[in-house]
Coordinates of N, CA, C and O in Angstrom, one line a residue:
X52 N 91.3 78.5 85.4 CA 92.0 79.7 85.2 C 92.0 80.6 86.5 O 90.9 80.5 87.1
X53 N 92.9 81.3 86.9 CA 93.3 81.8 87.9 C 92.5 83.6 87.8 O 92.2 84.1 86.7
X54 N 92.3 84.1 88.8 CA 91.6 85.3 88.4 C 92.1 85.8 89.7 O 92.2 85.1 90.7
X55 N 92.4 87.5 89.3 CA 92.7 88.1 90.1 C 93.1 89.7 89.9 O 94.0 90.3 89.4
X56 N 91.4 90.2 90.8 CA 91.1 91.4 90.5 C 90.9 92.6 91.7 O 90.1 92.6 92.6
X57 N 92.2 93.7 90.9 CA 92.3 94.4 92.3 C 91.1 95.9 91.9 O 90.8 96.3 90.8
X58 N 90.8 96.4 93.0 CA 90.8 97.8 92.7 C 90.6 98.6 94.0 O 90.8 98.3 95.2
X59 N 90.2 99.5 93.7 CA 90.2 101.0 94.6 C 91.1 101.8 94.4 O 91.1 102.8 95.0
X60 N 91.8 101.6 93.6 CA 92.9 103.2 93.1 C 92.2 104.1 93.0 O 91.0 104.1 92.8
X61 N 93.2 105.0 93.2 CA 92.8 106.3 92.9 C 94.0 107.6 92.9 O 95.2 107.5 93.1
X62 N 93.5 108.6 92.8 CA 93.8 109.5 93.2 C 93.8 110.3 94.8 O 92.8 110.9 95.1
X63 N 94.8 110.3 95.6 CA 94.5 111.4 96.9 C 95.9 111.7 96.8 O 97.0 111.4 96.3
X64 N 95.4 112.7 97.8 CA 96.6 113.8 98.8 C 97.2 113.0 99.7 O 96.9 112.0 100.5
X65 N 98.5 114.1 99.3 CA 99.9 113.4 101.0 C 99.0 113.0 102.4 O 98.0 113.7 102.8
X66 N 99.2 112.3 102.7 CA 98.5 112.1 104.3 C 97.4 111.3 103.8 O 96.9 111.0 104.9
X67 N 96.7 110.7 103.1 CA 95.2 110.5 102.5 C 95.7 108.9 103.0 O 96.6 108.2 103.5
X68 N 94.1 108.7 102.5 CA 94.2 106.8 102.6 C 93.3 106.6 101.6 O 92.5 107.3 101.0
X69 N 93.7 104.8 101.3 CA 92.8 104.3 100.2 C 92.9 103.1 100.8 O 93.7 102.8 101.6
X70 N 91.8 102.2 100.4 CA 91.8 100.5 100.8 C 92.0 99.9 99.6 O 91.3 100.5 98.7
X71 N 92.8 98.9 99.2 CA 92.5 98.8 97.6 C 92.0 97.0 98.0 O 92.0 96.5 99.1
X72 N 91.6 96.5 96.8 CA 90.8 94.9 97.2 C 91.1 93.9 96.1 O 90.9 94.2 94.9
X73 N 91.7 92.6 96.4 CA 91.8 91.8 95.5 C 90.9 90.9 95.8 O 91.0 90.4 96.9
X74 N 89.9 90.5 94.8 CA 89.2 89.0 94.5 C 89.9 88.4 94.0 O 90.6 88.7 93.0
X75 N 89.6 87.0 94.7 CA 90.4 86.2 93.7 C 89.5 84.7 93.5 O 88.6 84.3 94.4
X76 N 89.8 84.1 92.5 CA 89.1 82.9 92.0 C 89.9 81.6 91.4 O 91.1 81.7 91.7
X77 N 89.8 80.9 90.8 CA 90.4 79.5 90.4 C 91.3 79.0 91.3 O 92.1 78.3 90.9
X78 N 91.2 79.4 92.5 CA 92.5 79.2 93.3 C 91.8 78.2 94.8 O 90.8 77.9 94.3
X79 N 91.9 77.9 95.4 CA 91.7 77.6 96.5 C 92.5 78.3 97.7 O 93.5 78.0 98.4
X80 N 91.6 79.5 97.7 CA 91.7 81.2 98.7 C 92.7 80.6 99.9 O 93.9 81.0 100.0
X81 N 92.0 79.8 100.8 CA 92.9 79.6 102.1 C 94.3 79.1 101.9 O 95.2 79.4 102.6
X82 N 94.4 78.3 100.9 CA 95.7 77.6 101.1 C 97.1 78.2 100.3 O 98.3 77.8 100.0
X83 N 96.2 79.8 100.0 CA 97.2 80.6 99.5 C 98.4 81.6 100.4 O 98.1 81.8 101.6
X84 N 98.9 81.9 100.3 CA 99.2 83.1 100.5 C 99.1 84.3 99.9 O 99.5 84.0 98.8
X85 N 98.9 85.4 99.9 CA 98.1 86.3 99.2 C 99.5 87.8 99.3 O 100.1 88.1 100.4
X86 N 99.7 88.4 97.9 CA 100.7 89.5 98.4 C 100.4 90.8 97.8 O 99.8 90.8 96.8
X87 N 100.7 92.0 98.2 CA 100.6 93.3 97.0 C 101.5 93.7 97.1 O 102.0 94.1 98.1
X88 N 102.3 93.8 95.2 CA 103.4 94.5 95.3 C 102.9 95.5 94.5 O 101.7 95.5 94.0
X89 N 104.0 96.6 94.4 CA 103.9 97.6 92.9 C 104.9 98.6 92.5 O 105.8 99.0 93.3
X90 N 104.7 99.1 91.3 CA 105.3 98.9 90.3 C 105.5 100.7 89.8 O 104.9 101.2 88.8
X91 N 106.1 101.3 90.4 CA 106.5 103.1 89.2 C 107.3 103.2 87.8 O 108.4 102.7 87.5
X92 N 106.7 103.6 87.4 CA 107.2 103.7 85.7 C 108.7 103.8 86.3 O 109.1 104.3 87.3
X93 N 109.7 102.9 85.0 CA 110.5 103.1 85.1 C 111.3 102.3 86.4 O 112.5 102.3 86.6
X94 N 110.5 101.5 87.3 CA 111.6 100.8 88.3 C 110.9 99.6 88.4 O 109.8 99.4 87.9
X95 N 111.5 98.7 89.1 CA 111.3 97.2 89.4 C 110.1 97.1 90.1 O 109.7 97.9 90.8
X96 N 109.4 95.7 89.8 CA 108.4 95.4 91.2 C 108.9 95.3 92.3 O 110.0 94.9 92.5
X97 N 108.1 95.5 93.2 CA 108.6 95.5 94.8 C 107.4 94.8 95.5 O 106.2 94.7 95.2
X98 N 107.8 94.4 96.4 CA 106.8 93.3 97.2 C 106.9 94.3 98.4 O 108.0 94.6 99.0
X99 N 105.6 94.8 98.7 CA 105.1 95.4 99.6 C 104.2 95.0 101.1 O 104.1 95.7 102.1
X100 N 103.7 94.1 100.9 CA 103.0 93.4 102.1 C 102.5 91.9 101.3 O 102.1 91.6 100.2
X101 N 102.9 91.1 102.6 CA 102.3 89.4 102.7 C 101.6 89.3 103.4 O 101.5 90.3 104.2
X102 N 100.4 88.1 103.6 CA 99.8 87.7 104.6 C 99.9 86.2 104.2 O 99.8 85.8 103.0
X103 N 100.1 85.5 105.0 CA 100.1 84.1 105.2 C 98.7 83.3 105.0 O 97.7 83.8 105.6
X104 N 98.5 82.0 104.3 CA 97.6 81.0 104.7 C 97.1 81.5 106.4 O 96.1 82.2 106.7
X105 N 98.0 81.1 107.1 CA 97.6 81.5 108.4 C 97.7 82.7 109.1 O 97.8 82.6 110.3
X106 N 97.8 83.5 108.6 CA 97.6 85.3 108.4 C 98.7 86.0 109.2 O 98.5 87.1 109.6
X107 N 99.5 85.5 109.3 CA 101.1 86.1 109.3 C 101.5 86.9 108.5 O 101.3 86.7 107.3
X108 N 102.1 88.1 109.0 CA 101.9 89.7 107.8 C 103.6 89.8 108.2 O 104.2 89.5 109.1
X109 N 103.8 90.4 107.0 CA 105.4 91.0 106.7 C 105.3 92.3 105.6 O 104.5 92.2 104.7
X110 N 105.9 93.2 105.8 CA 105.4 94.4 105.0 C 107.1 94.6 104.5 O 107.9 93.7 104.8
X111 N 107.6 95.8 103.7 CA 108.2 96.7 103.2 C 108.7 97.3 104.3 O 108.0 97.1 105.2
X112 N 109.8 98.0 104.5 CA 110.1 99.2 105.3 C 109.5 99.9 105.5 O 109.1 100.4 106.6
X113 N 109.5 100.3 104.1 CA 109.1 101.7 103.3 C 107.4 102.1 103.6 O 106.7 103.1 103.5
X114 N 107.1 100.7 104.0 CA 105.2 101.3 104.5 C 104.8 100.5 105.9 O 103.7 100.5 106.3
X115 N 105.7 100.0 106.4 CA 105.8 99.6 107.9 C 105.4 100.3 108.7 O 106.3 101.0 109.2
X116 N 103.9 100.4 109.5 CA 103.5 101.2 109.9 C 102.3 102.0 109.6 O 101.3 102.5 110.2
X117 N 102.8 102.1 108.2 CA 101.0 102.8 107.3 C 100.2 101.6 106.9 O 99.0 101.5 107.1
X118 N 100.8 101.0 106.4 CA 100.0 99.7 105.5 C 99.9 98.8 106.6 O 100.6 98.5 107.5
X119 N 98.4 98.1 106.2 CA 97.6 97.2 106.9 C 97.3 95.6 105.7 O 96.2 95.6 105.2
X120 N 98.1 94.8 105.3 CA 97.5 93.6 104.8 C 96.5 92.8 105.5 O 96.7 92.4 106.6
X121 N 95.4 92.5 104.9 CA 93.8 91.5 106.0 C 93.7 91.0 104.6 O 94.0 91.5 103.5
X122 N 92.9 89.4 105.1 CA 92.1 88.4 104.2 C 90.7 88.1 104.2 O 90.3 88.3 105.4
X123 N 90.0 87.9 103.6 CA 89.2 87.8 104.2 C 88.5 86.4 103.9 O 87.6 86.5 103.0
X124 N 88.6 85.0 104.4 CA 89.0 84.0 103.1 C 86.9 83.5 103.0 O 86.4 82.5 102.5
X125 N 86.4 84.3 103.4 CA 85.1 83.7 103.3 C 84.7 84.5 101.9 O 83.9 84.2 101.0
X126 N 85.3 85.3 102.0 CA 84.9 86.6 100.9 C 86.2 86.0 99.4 O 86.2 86.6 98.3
X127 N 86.8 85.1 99.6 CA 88.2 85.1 98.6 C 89.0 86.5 98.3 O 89.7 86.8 97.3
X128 N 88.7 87.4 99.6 CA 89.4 89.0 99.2 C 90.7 89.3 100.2 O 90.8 89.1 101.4
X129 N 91.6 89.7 99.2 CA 92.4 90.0 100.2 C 92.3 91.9 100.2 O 91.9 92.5 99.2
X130 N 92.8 92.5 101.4 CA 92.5 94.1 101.2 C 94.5 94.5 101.8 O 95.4 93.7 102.3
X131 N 94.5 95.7 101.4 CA 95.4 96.6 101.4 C 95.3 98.3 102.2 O 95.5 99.3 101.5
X132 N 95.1 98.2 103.3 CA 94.5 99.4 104.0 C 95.9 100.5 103.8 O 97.0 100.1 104.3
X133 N 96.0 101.5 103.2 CA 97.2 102.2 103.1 C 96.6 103.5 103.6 O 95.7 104.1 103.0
X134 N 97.2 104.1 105.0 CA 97.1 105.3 105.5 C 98.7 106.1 105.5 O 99.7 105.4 105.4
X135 N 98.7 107.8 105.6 CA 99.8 108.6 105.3 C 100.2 108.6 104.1 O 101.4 108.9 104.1
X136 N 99.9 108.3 103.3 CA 100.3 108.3 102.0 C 101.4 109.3 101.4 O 101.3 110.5 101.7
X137 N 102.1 108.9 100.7 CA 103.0 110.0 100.3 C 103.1 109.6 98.7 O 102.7 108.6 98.0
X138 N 104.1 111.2 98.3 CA 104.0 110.6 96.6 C 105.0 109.3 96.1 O 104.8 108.7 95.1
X139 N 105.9 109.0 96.9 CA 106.7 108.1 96.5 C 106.2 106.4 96.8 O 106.6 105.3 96.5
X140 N 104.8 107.3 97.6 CA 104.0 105.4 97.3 C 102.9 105.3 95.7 O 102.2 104.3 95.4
X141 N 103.0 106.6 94.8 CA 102.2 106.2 93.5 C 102.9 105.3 92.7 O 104.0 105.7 92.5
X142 N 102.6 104.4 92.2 CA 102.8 103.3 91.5 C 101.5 102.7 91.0 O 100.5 103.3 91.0
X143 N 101.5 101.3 90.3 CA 100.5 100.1 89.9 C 100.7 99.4 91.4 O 101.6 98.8 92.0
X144 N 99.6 99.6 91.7 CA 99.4 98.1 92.4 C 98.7 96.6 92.2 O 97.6 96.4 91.8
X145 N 99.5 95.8 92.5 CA 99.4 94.3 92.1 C 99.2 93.0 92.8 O 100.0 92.1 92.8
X146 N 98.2 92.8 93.3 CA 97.9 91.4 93.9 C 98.3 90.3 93.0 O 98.1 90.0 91.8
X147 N 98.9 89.5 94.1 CA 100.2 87.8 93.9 C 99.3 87.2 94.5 O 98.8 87.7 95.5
X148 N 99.0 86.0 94.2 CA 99.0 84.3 95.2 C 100.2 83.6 94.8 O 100.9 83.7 93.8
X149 N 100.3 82.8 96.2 CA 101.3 82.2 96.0 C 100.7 80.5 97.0 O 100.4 80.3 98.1
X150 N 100.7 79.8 96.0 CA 100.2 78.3 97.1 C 101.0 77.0 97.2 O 100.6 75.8 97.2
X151 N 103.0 78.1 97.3 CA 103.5 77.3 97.5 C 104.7 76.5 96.4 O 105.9 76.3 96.7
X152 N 104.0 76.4 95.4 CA 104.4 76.2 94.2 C 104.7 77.3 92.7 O 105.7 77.3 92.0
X153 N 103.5 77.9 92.7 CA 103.4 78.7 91.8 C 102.2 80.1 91.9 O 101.2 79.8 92.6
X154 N 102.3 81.4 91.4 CA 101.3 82.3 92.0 C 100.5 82.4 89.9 O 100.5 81.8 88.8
X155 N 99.8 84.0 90.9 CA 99.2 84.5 89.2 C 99.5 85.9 90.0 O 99.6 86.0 91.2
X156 N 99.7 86.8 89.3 CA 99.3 88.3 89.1 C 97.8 88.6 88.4 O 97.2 88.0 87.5
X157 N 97.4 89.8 89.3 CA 96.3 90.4 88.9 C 96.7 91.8 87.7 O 97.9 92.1 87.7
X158 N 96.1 92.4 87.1 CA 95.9 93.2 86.3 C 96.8 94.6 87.0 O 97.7 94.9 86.3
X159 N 96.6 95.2 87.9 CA 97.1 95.8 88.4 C 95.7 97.2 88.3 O 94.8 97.5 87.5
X160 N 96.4 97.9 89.8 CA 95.4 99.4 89.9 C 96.4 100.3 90.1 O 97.4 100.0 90.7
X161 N 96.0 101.5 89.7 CA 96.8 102.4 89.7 C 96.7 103.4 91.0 O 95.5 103.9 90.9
X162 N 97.5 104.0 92.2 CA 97.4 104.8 92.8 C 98.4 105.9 92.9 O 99.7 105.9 92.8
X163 N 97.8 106.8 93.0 CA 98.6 108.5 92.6 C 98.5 109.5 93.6 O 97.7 110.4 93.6
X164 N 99.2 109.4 94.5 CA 99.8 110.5 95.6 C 99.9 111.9 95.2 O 101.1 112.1 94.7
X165 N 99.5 112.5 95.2 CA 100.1 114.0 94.8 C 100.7 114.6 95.9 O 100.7 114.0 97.0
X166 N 101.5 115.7 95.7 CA 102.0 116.6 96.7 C 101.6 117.3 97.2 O 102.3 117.9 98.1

C-alpha cells in the first residue's frame, strides 16, 4: 500500500514562509517522480511544482520564483519550500507520485495566508 504523508501547514502572514514535507512509502522513492498540487474550496486541483526521478523541477506560474521543490530520496521525503506567500496561495496541499504508470495522493495539509 502506497503512503503518503504531508505536513507543515499552517497558518502565516502575506510575505511569510512555510516548508511543508511529504513522506512517502510502498513506493520505490527514486524511481518516482514526486509532485505538490492544491486545492481552494470551491476550484479545481492545480499542479504546482514537479521534481523528476532525476530532480528536474517545473513549477506553476503563479509561484515561479517563491516555491522551491527538493527530494530527498535517502529520507523518501519530498519538501515544498514556499516563501512571499500571499492569500491566494491558501488552499489543501497535496503530494502525487507518479512512477510513470500510475501515482497515489496523500491526505492533504492545509495552508492559510491571511491578509
Amino acid at each position: 500500500q502506497v503512503q503518503l504523508v504531508e505536513s507543515g501547514g499552517g497558518l502565516v502572514q502575506t510575505g511569510g514562509s512555510l516548508r511543508l514535507s511529504c513522506a512517502a512509502s510502498g513506493i520505490i522513492f527514486r524511481f518516482n517522480a514526486m509532485g505538490w498540487h492544491r486545492q481552494a474550496p470551491g476550484k479545481q486541483r492545480e499542479l504546482v511544482a514537479v521534481i523528476t526521478s532525476g530532480g528536474s523541477t517545473n513549477y506553476a506560474d503563479s509561484v515561479k520564483g517563491r516555491f522551491t521543490i527538493s527530494r530527498d530520496n535517502a529520507k523518501n521525503t519530498v519538501y515544498l519550500q514556499m516563501n512571499s506567500l500571499k492569500p491566494e496561495d491558501t488552499a489543501v496541499y497535496y503530494c502525487r507520485n507518479w512512477d510513470g504508470t500510475r501515482g497515489s495522493w496523500g491526505q492533504g495539509t492545509q495552508v492559510t495566508v491571511s491578509s
